[in-house]
Short mmCIF file of C-alpha atoms in Angstrom, two decimals:
data_model
loop_
_atom_site.label_atom_id
_atom_site.label_comp_id
_atom_site.label_asym_id
_atom_site.label_seq_id
_atom_site.Cartn_x
_atom_site.Cartn_y
_atom_site.Cartn_z
CA MET Y 188 0.00 0.04 -0.01
CA ASP Y 189 1.43 3.43 -0.83
CA PHE Y 190 1.00 6.74 0.83
CA ALA Y 191 -1.80 8.10 -1.57
CA GLU Y 192 -3.80 4.82 -1.17
CA LEU Y 193 -3.61 4.91 2.59
CA MET Y 194 -4.41 8.65 2.94
CA GLY Y 195 -7.45 8.20 0.59
CA ARG Y 196 -9.16 6.05 3.30
CA HIS Y 197 -10.53 7.61 6.47
CA ALA Y 198 -8.87 6.29 9.55
CA GLU Y 199 -11.09 4.00 11.73
CA TRP Y 200 -11.45 6.56 14.54
CA MET Y 201 -12.80 9.23 12.12
CA VAL Y 202 -15.83 7.10 11.08
CA ALA Y 203 -16.33 4.45 13.62
CA LYS Y 204 -18.14 4.70 16.96
CA GLY Y 205 -16.85 3.65 20.41
CA PRO Y 206 -17.90 3.89 24.02
CA SER Y 207 -18.97 7.59 24.97
CA SER Y 208 -18.18 8.81 21.37
CA ASP Y 209 -20.21 11.78 21.98
CA ILE Y 210 -17.46 13.24 24.06
CA VAL Y 211 -14.41 10.95 23.70
CA VAL Y 212 -13.08 11.08 20.04
CA THR Y 213 -10.24 8.73 20.41
CA SER Y 214 -8.36 6.57 23.04
CA ARG Y 215 -4.50 6.27 22.27
CA VAL Y 216 -1.76 4.37 24.03
CA ARG Y 217 1.98 4.64 23.14
CA LEU Y 218 4.99 2.62 24.27
CA ALA Y 219 8.43 3.83 24.05
CA ARG Y 220 11.18 1.31 23.61
CA ASN Y 221 15.04 1.46 22.80
CA LEU Y 222 17.53 -1.12 21.62
CA THR Y 223 20.12 -2.01 24.03
CA GLY Y 224 23.72 -1.09 23.02
CA HIS Y 225 22.53 1.73 20.66
CA PRO Y 226 22.55 5.43 21.39
CA PHE Y 227 19.19 7.10 21.63
CA PRO Y 228 18.33 8.65 18.06
CA GLY Y 229 18.45 12.19 19.29
CA TRP Y 230 22.08 11.72 20.29
CA ALA Y 231 23.23 9.35 17.65
CA ALA Y 232 25.16 10.16 14.50
CA ARG Y 233 23.22 9.78 11.14
CA SER Y 234 25.12 6.54 10.53
CA ALA Y 235 24.14 5.08 13.83
CA ASN Y 236 20.44 5.73 13.07
CA ALA Y 237 20.76 4.18 9.67
CA GLU Y 238 22.21 1.14 11.43
CA SER Y 239 19.44 0.90 14.03
CA LEU Y 240 16.90 1.33 11.27
CA GLU Y 241 18.16 -1.45 9.24
CA LYS Y 242 17.65 -3.69 12.31
CA LEU Y 243 14.33 -2.35 13.46
CA LEU Y 244 12.37 -1.91 10.22
CA PRO Y 245 12.05 -5.63 9.25
CA ALA Y 246 11.06 -6.54 12.65
CA VAL Y 247 8.21 -3.94 12.71
CA GLU Y 248 7.08 -4.67 9.28
CA ALA Y 249 6.66 -8.36 10.28
CA LEU Y 250 4.30 -7.45 13.21
CA PRO Y 251 0.88 -8.99 13.37
CA GLY Y 252 -1.93 -6.42 12.51
CA LEU Y 253 0.33 -3.98 10.45
CA SER Y 254 -0.17 -5.62 7.18
CA PRO Y 255 -1.59 -4.62 4.69
CA GLY Y 256 -0.36 -1.13 5.46
CA LEU Y 257 2.24 1.64 4.67
CA SER Y 258 5.98 1.34 5.43
CA CYS Y 259 8.11 4.18 4.35
CA GLU Y 260 11.31 5.94 5.44
CA LEU Y 261 10.82 9.64 6.23
CA ALA Y 262 13.55 10.51 3.76
CA GLY Y 263 11.16 9.46 1.01
CA LEU Y 264 8.38 11.79 2.17
CA GLY Y 265 8.03 15.34 1.43
CA ARG Y 266 7.05 18.11 4.02
CA LEU Y 267 3.43 18.06 3.06
CA GLU Y 268 3.04 14.33 3.30
CA LYS Y 269 4.70 14.40 6.72
CA ARG Y 270 2.37 17.10 7.82
CA VAL Y 271 -0.69 14.93 6.67
CA LEU Y 272 0.57 12.21 9.05
CA VAL Y 273 1.00 14.67 11.87
CA GLU Y 274 -2.58 15.84 11.27
CA ARG Y 275 -3.87 12.24 11.49
CA HIS Y 276 -1.86 11.81 14.82
CA LEU Y 277 0.18 9.00 13.14
CA ILE Y 278 3.46 10.57 13.62
CA SER Y 279 4.58 13.33 15.98
CA ARG Y 280 5.76 16.84 15.11
CA GLU Y 281 9.24 15.81 16.28
CA HIS Y 282 9.15 12.81 14.11
CA ALA Y 283 7.99 14.84 11.09
CA SER Y 284 11.27 17.01 11.42
CA ARG Y 285 13.43 13.83 10.93
CA SER Y 286 14.52 12.44 7.62
CA VAL Y 287 17.37 9.84 6.83
CA GLY Y 288 17.48 7.14 9.43
CA SER Y 289 13.73 7.31 10.55
CA ALA Y 290 10.64 5.54 9.29
CA VAL Y 291 6.99 4.87 9.98
CA VAL Y 292 4.83 1.79 9.51
CA ILE Y 293 0.93 2.15 9.69
CA ASN Y 294 -1.74 -0.51 9.39
CA ALA Y 295 -4.73 0.05 6.79
CA SER Y 296 -7.21 1.19 9.39
CA GLN Y 297 -4.71 3.58 10.94
CA SER Y 298 -5.40 2.22 14.29
CA LEU Y 299 -1.79 1.02 14.72
CA SER Y 300 1.39 2.85 13.93
CA VAL Y 301 5.01 2.55 14.79
CA MET Y 302 7.47 5.45 14.62
CA VAL Y 303 11.12 4.30 14.18
CA ASN Y 304 13.86 6.51 15.39
CA GLU Y 305 11.75 9.40 16.70
CA GLU Y 306 12.85 10.47 20.20
CA ASP Y 307 13.21 6.89 21.01
CA HIS Y 308 14.05 3.96 18.52
CA LEU Y 309 10.33 2.82 18.68
CA ARG Y 310 7.14 4.45 19.52
CA LEU Y 311 4.36 1.85 19.23
CA GLN Y 312 0.87 3.42 19.13
CA ALA Y 313 -2.64 2.11 19.06
CA MET Y 314 -5.55 4.54 18.55
CA LEU Y 315 -9.27 3.54 18.83
CA PRO Y 316 -12.55 5.44 18.63
CA GLY Y 317 -14.36 6.36 21.83
CA LEU Y 318 -13.36 5.65 25.42
CA ASP Y 319 -11.38 2.25 24.88
CA LEU Y 320 -8.14 2.67 26.63
CA GLU Y 321 -8.03 -0.90 27.81
CA GLY Y 322 -8.56 -2.05 24.18
CA ALA Y 323 -5.76 0.22 22.94
CA LEU Y 324 -3.41 -1.01 25.69
CA GLN Y 325 -3.92 -4.52 24.76
CA ARG Y 326 -3.23 -3.88 21.11
CA VAL Y 327 0.05 -2.17 21.89
CA LEU Y 328 1.23 -4.70 24.32
CA HIS Y 329 0.58 -7.32 21.69
CA LEU Y 330 2.96 -5.41 19.43
CA ASP Y 331 5.54 -5.18 22.23
CA GLU Y 332 5.45 -8.72 23.08
CA ALA Y 333 5.99 -9.77 19.52
CA LEU Y 334 8.88 -7.43 19.10
CA GLU Y 335 10.66 -8.60 22.36
CA ARG Y 336 10.84 -12.18 20.91
CA THR Y 337 13.35 -10.85 18.27
CA LEU Y 338 14.78 -7.61 19.78
CA GLN Y 339 16.54 -6.73 22.90
CA PHE Y 340 15.23 -3.61 24.66
CA ALA Y 341 17.17 -1.33 27.09
CA TYR Y 342 15.82 -2.32 30.47
CA ASP Y 343 16.96 -1.81 33.97
CA PRO Y 344 15.73 -4.01 36.93
CA GLU Y 345 15.07 -1.00 39.14
CA LEU Y 346 14.12 1.80 36.68
CA GLY Y 347 12.28 -0.39 34.06
CA TYR Y 348 12.48 0.55 30.27
CA LEU Y 349 15.07 3.14 29.52
CA THR Y 350 13.87 6.10 27.44
CA ALA Y 351 15.09 9.40 25.97
CA CYS Y 352 12.93 11.57 28.14
CA PRO Y 353 12.86 10.85 31.94
CA SER Y 354 9.16 11.30 32.05
CA ASN Y 355 8.60 8.10 30.11
CA LEU Y 356 11.00 5.97 32.33
CA GLY Y 357 9.54 2.99 33.71
CA THR Y 358 6.80 1.44 31.59
CA GLY Y 359 7.32 3.83 28.73
CA LEU Y 360 3.65 4.12 28.51
CA ARG Y 361 1.64 7.40 27.51
CA ALA Y 362 -2.04 6.82 27.51
CA SER Y 363 -4.36 9.65 26.43
CA ALA Y 364 -7.89 10.36 25.40
CA MET Y 365 -8.94 13.13 22.99
CA LEU Y 366 -12.04 14.82 24.43
CA HIS Y 367 -14.48 17.14 22.82
CA LEU Y 368 -15.52 19.58 25.59
CA PRO Y 369 -17.53 22.52 24.14
CA GLY Y 370 -19.91 22.63 27.13
CA LEU Y 371 -17.04 23.26 29.66
CA MET Y 372 -15.54 25.96 27.42
CA LEU Y 373 -18.79 27.72 26.97
CA THR Y 374 -19.58 27.67 30.71
CA GLU Y 375 -15.98 28.85 31.23
CA ASP Y 376 -15.48 25.91 33.71
CA MET Y 377 -12.57 24.28 31.66
CA GLU Y 378 -9.75 26.00 33.60
CA LYS Y 379 -10.92 24.55 36.83
CA VAL Y 380 -11.06 21.11 35.23
CA VAL Y 381 -7.43 21.59 33.92
CA GLN Y 382 -6.19 22.54 37.35
CA ALA Y 383 -7.86 19.84 39.23
CA MET Y 384 -6.52 17.23 36.60
CA ASN Y 385 -2.98 18.65 36.94
CA GLN Y 386 -3.16 18.15 40.78
CA LEU Y 387 -4.14 14.59 40.12
CA GLY Y 388 -1.05 13.93 37.93
CA VAL Y 389 -3.05 14.10 34.60
CA ALA Y 390 -1.90 16.48 31.77
CA VAL Y 391 -4.60 18.43 29.64
CA ARG Y 392 -3.22 19.66 26.36
CA GLY Y 393 -4.42 20.86 23.04
CA LEU Y 394 -5.36 19.03 19.80
CA TYR Y 395 -1.65 18.11 18.93
CA GLY Y 396 -0.37 17.51 22.46
CA GLU Y 397 2.23 19.49 24.37
CA GLY Y 398 2.43 23.20 23.30
CA SER Y 399 -0.60 23.03 21.00
CA ASP Y 400 -3.95 24.89 21.08
CA ALA Y 401 -7.27 23.46 22.06
CA LEU Y 402 -8.71 23.91 18.43
CA GLY Y 403 -12.27 22.92 17.97
CA ASN Y 404 -12.61 22.45 21.78
CA LEU Y 405 -10.53 19.31 21.49
CA PHE Y 406 -8.34 18.41 24.47
CA GLN Y 407 -5.85 15.61 24.99
CA VAL Y 408 -5.90 14.10 28.49
CA SER Y 409 -2.86 11.97 29.41
CA ASN Y 410 -0.97 10.45 32.28
CA GLN Y 411 2.17 12.17 33.30
CA ARG Y 412 3.76 9.46 35.59
CA THR Y 413 5.16 6.15 34.13
CA LEU Y 414 7.83 5.20 36.81
CA GLY Y 415 6.54 2.75 39.61
CA LYS Y 416 3.12 2.11 38.22
CA ALA Y 417 1.92 -0.76 36.10
CA GLU Y 418 0.53 -0.17 32.67
CA LYS Y 419 -2.74 -1.43 33.54
CA ASP Y 420 -2.98 0.57 36.76
CA THR Y 421 -2.14 3.79 34.64
CA VAL Y 422 -4.88 2.99 32.10
CA GLN Y 423 -7.42 2.31 34.80
CA THR Y 424 -6.52 5.50 36.65
CA LEU Y 425 -6.81 7.63 33.41
CA ASP Y 426 -10.13 5.86 32.39
CA ARG Y 427 -11.66 6.80 35.85
CA LEU Y 428 -10.64 10.47 35.59
CA VAL Y 429 -11.83 10.71 31.94
CA ARG Y 430 -15.23 9.41 32.99
CA GLU Y 431 -15.33 12.17 35.72
CA ILE Y 432 -14.60 14.74 33.00
CA ILE Y 433 -17.38 13.30 30.78
CA GLY Y 434 -19.82 13.73 33.63
CA LEU Y 435 -18.71 17.34 34.10
CA GLU Y 436 -19.02 17.97 30.40
CA LEU Y 437 -22.53 16.46 30.34
CA LEU Y 438 -23.50 18.76 33.20
CA ALA Y 439 -22.17 21.72 31.52
CA ARG Y 440 -24.20 20.96 28.38
CA LEU Y 441 -27.24 20.51 30.66
CA ARG Y 442 -26.65 23.92 32.23
CA LEU Y 443 -26.40 25.50 28.74
CA LEU Y 444 -29.60 24.03 27.74
CA GLU Y 445 -31.54 24.97 30.89
CA GLU Y 446 -29.94 28.36 31.65
CA LYS Y 447 -28.42 29.65 28.28
CA ARG Y 448 -30.27 28.10 25.57
CA ALA Y 449 -30.91 31.15 23.39
CA GLY Y 450 -27.14 31.84 23.37
CA LEU Y 451 -26.09 28.16 22.67
CA CYS Y 452 -28.81 27.90 19.69
CA ASN Y 453 -27.57 31.35 18.31
CA GLN Y 454 -23.98 29.92 18.23
CA ILE Y 455 -24.98 26.72 16.56
CA GLY Y 456 -27.11 28.37 14.03
CA ARG Y 457 -24.29 30.89 13.19
CA ALA Y 458 -21.88 27.99 12.87
CA TYR Y 459 -24.28 26.24 10.47
CA GLY Y 460 -24.72 29.26 8.25
CA ILE Y 461 -21.04 30.06 8.08
CA LEU Y 462 -19.86 26.50 7.31
CA ARG Y 463 -22.72 25.94 4.78
CA PHE Y 464 -22.12 29.08 2.72
CA ALA Y 465 -18.79 30.68 3.41
CA HIS Y 466 -16.45 31.17 0.37
CA ARG Y 467 -13.30 31.70 2.53
CA ILE Y 468 -12.66 30.32 6.00
CA SER Y 469 -9.55 29.52 8.14
CA SER Y 470 -8.93 26.25 9.71
CA THR Y 471 -9.37 27.71 13.25
CA GLU Y 472 -12.67 29.17 12.44
CA THR Y 473 -13.85 26.05 10.84
CA LEU Y 474 -12.78 23.89 13.77
CA GLY Y 475 -14.69 26.16 15.95
CA GLY Y 476 -17.85 25.81 13.94
CA LEU Y 477 -17.53 22.12 13.40
CA SER Y 478 -17.30 21.76 17.22
CA HIS Y 479 -20.68 23.55 17.51
CA LEU Y 480 -22.14 21.17 14.82
CA ARG Y 481 -20.82 18.09 16.68
CA LEU Y 482 -22.36 19.51 19.82
CA ALA Y 483 -25.73 20.05 17.99
CA SER Y 484 -25.53 16.38 16.74
CA ASP Y 485 -24.81 15.08 20.29
CA LEU Y 486 -27.89 17.07 21.67
CA GLY Y 487 -30.16 15.71 18.96
CA PHE Y 488 -30.64 18.88 16.91
CA PHE Y 489 -30.18 16.84 13.70
CA GLY Y 490 -32.56 14.05 12.51
CA LEU Y 491 -29.53 11.76 11.90
CA ASP Y 492 -26.20 11.17 13.76
CA GLU Y 493 -23.88 13.67 11.99
CA SER Y 494 -21.07 13.38 14.35
CA ALA Y 495 -19.19 11.02 12.01
CA LEU Y 496 -19.27 13.55 9.14
CA VAL Y 497 -18.19 16.31 11.52
CA ASP Y 498 -15.25 14.14 12.73
CA ALA Y 499 -14.12 13.28 9.15
CA LEU Y 500 -14.41 17.07 8.28
CA MET Y 501 -12.24 18.03 11.35
CA MET Y 502 -9.46 16.16 9.54
CA GLU Y 503 -10.27 16.89 5.94
CA ILE Y 504 -10.06 20.73 6.42
CA GLN Y 505 -6.67 20.67 8.12
CA PRO Y 506 -4.19 22.78 6.12
CA ALA Y 507 -1.97 19.83 4.88
CA HIS Y 508 -5.15 17.76 4.05
CA VAL Y 509 -6.60 20.55 1.96
CA GLN Y 510 -3.43 20.86 -0.01
CA TRP Y 511 -3.01 17.04 -0.27
CA THR Y 512 -6.54 16.82 -1.59
CA LEU Y 513 -5.80 19.43 -4.26
CA GLY Y 514 -2.35 18.03 -5.05
CA GLU Y 515 -0.50 21.27 -4.74
CA LYS Y 516 0.94 23.68 -2.07
CA LEU Y 517 -1.26 26.67 -1.73
CA PRO Y 518 -0.87 30.19 -0.15
CA GLU Y 519 -2.89 30.72 2.98
CA GLU Y 520 -5.79 32.73 1.18
CA ARG Y 521 -6.16 30.09 -1.47
CA ARG Y 522 -6.23 27.38 1.19
CA ASP Y 523 -9.05 29.17 2.96
CA GLU Y 524 -10.99 29.20 -0.29
CA ALA Y 525 -10.39 25.59 -0.96
CA ARG Y 526 -11.58 24.74 2.50
CA ALA Y 527 -14.62 26.67 2.02
CA GLU Y 528 -15.24 24.78 -1.05
CA ILE Y 529 -14.88 21.47 0.51
CA LEU Y 530 -17.24 22.42 3.21
CA ARG Y 531 -20.06 23.62 0.99
CA GLY Y 532 -19.78 20.41 -0.92
CA ARG Y 533 -19.67 18.01 2.11
CA LEU Y 534 -22.55 19.92 4.05
CA LYS Y 535 -24.68 20.73 1.15
CA SER Y 536 -27.34 17.87 2.22
CA LEU Y 537 -27.08 18.62 5.99
CA PRO Y 538 -30.47 20.00 6.95
CA ALA Y 539 -30.70 23.03 9.37
CA PRO Y 540 -30.52 21.89 13.01
CA ASP Y 541 -33.77 21.59 14.87
CA MET Y 542 -33.28 23.32 18.12
CA GLY Y 543 -36.30 21.93 19.79
CA LYS Y 544 -35.57 18.20 19.54
CA VAL Y 545 -33.37 17.71 22.67
CA GLU Y 546 -34.30 15.36 25.21
CA LEU Y 547 -33.39 16.72 28.70
CA GLN Y 548 -34.21 13.74 30.70
CA LYS Y 549 -31.75 11.61 28.59
CA ILE Y 550 -28.97 14.07 29.38
CA HIS Y 551 -30.05 14.04 33.12
CA SER Y 552 -29.69 10.30 33.10
CA ALA Y 553 -26.25 10.34 31.43
CA VAL Y 554 -25.10 12.88 33.92
CA SER Y 555 -26.13 10.84 36.75
CA GLN Y 556 -24.14 7.70 35.43
CA HIS Y 557 -20.92 9.69 35.05
CA LEU Y 558 -20.53 12.01 37.98
CA PRO Y 559 -18.97 10.40 41.16
CA GLU Y 560 -21.08 9.80 44.09
#
């Protein structure tokens, strides 16, 4: 499978449903691993990275679940192609800056990917739709176990797996959930949630992780501690805290409907009109508008579930995806025009939201199920 064929498909998480998909877009688990006796990629000479790549890539390509898929060295990809992979969360921004001596392997559904010679020799990743951290953990551990039959990883009996960044030392595990939290943003309660999560050892970051903005009201919630805690315990703790955030988000949505409904409906209606009929629109404004349409779908304002369409569009309108679709690099103004054209085409059959269709009792019930006693 080549790059164009893989990118021509929607990732599984963009179109499939999972537990609590109305709020949790994806669950992701990454494992960092390094070869024993080899310098970490960031400190190694180009020749050393080329040597480790020659050893690692065949082992990764042979992993169960990664075929059919894409295997390519980053030196063979252009800047735009790398950016598309970043936008799909298949490689990191740091990995995209690398070239000779680095590679990526991705399965056809884009639920599994392996970065070779990023910050660590290997970053194994599983990404699933909805709240399914346990499922993502099992998939990535399956890859890890298969690799350990043929490769020897750097490991210390007291410290655990050795990693380039001390924050990953121990299990090398980073679990995260991407949450859509427009209710908490609109009620201005998000800052309190972030502070509470930080005190509990959980990081809350923007769409592309550390240092990025929460575009489209999307936040990554992840563990900060890997040393001295088993993988399963880490995932279970994060799962519990994510469920608490889900409850708080549902409560915020309920407050908006009961206390600020006119303002909420106004924002959803404006977003619908702009996205349906604009002829020039930025990615930031588009993500904000799509966030309102996703919220409207979750509240039942549309006759059919439109969240899958919105999730797909949140990726299709990203700068690199727009340019990849058109097959050329575009200046910002032309990108904004092309983005608007994509939106008009994809949303032309989307009916206007019916603001009177919400079932408050259903939301009350969902809130009671998620909030802690």
